[in-house]
C-alpha positions as a printed Julia matrix, in Angstrom:
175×3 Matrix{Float64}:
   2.29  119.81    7.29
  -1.42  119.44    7.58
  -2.87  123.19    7.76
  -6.33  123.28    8.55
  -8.42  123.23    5.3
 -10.84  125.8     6.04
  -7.7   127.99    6.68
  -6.54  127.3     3.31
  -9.82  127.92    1.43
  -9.71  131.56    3.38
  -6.72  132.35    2.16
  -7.69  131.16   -1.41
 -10.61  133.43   -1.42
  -8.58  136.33    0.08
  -6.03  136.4    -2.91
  -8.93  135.73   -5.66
 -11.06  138.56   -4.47
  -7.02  140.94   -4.54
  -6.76  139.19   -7.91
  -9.72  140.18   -9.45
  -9.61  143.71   -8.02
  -6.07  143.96   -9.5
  -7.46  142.3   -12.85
 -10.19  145.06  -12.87
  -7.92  148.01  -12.37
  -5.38  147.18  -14.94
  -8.75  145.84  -17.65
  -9.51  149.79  -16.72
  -6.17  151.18  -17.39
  -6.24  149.89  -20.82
  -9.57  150.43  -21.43
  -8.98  153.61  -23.27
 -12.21  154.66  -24.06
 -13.72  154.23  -20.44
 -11.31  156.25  -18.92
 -12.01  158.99  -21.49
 -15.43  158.65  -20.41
 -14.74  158.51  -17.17
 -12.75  162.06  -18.09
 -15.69  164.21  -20.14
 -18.2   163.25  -17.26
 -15.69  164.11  -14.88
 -15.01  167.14  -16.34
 -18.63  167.69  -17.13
 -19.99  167.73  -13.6
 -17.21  170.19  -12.9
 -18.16  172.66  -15.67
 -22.19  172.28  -14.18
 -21.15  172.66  -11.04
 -19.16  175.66  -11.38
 -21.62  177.34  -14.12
 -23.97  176.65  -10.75
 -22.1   178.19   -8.37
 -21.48  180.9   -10.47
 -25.59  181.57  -11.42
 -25.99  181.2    -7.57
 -23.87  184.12   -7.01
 -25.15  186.02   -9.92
 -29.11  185.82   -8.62
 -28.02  186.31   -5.2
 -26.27  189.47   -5.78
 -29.32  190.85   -7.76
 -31.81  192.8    -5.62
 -35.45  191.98   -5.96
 -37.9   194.35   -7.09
 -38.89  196.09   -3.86
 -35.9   196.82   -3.33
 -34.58  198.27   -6.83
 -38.07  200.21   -6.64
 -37.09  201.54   -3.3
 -33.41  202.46   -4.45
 -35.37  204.73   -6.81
 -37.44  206.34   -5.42
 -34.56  206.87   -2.86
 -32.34  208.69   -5.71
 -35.21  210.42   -7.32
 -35.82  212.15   -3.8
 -32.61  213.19   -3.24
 -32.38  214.66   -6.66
 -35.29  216.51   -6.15
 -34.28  217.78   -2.86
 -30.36  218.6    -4.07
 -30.47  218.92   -7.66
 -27.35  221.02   -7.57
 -25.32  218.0    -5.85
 -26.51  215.49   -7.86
 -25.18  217.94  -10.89
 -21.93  218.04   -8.91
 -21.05  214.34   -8.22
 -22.23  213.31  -11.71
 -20.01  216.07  -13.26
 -17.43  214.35  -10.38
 -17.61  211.02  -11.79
 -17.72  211.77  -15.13
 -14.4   213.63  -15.2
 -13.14  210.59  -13.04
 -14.44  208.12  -15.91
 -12.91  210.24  -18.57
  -9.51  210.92  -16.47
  -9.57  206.67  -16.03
 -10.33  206.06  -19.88
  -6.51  205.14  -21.63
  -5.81  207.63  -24.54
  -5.38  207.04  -27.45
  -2.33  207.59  -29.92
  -4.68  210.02  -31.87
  -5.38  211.93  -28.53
  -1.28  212.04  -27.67
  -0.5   213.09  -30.83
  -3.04  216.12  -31.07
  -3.07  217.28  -27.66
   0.27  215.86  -26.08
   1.29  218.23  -23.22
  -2.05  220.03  -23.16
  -4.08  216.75  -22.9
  -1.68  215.72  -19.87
  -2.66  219.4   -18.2
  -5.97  218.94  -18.79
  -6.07  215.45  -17.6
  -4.21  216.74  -14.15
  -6.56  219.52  -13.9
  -9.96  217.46  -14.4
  -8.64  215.27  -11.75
  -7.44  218.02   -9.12
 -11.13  219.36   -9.76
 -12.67  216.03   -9.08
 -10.55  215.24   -6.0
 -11.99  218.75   -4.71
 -15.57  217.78   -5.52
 -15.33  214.93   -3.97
 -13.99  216.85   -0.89
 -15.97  218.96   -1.02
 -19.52  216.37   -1.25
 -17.68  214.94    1.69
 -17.94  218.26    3.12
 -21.3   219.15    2.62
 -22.67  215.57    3.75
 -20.9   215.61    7.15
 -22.18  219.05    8.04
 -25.79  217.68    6.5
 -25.44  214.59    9.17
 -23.73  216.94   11.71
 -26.2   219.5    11.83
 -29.47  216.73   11.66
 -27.6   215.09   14.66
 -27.93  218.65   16.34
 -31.67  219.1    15.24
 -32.49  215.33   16.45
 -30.71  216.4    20.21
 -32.53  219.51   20.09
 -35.74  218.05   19.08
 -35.36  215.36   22.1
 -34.54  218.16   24.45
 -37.48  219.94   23.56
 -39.7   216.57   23.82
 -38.09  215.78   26.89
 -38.78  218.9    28.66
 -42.65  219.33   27.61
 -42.79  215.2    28.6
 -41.46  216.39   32.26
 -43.75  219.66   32.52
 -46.74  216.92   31.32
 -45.67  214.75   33.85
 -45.43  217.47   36.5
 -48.7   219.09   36.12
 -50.67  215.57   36.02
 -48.64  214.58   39.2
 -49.55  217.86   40.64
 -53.47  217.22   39.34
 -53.3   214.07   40.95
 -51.78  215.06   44.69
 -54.0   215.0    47.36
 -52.97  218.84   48.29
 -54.2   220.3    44.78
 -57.83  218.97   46.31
């Protein structure tokens, strides 16, 4: 019959501190306008967050200067050095572009049958200049594969005649 008092008093202040946390969630369940404030900054921090993430991709998938400056200067060479190529793939892509492009009613109606040859055609002729860049760049990279082995067997053999004739300077017969 006669519980310990501090016992009792534990338990008393175990179910007021459950009370008043169940007292405070249902005062915030019908506290409308916290809970829609609650909502906006919730949904606020999302909307930074992602417009963050998103600007963090953005700047990190833009090259700095040096390098935009070097891309350049890259594509400028090249021109210069195959103008006829770069005339090529451009006239490549843009018949890829235009062959990519919906038509229009306008465009079915005039051409019909002849814009669906022409369409085929411009495409067969940039699949074969893209075949045919392919082409050109692997015998470019075979045949400076072949100069760079040639070059090395070249250096290699005046390195060993170098190293010969200073060995030979340097024997104590040669004296």
């Amino acid at each position: 019959m006669g519980e310990d008092p501090s016992n009792i008093r534990a338990e008393l202040e175990q179910t007021r501190a459950r009370v008043g946390d169940e007292v405070d969630a249902i005062s915030y369940k019908t506290d409308v306008g916290a809970r829609m404030g609650d909502y906006v900054d919730d949904k606020k921090e999302a909307v930074k967050s992602k417009f963050t993430g998103a600007k963090d991709t953005v700047s990190g998938a833009v090259p700095d200067r040096r390098a935009i400056k070097r891309g350049a200067t890259h594509m400028r060479n090249t021109a210069e050095s195959n103008p006829l190529g770069l005339a090529l793939g451009g006239l490549a892509v843009g018949f890829l572009v235009g062959t990519l492009l919906p038509q229009t009613r306008v465009e079915n109606e005039q051409m019909g049958e002849m814009s669906d040859r022409l369409t085929d055609a411009a495409k067969d002729t940039a699949d074969e200049a893209v075949e045919r860049g392919k082409r050109v760049a692997r015998e470019a990279a075979g045949a400076a594969v072949e100069t760079a082995k040639e070059s090395g067997r070249e250096q290699g053999e005046e390195l060993g005649s170098t190293l010969q004739e200073r060995a030979q300077e340097q024997s104590p017969t040669s004296a």
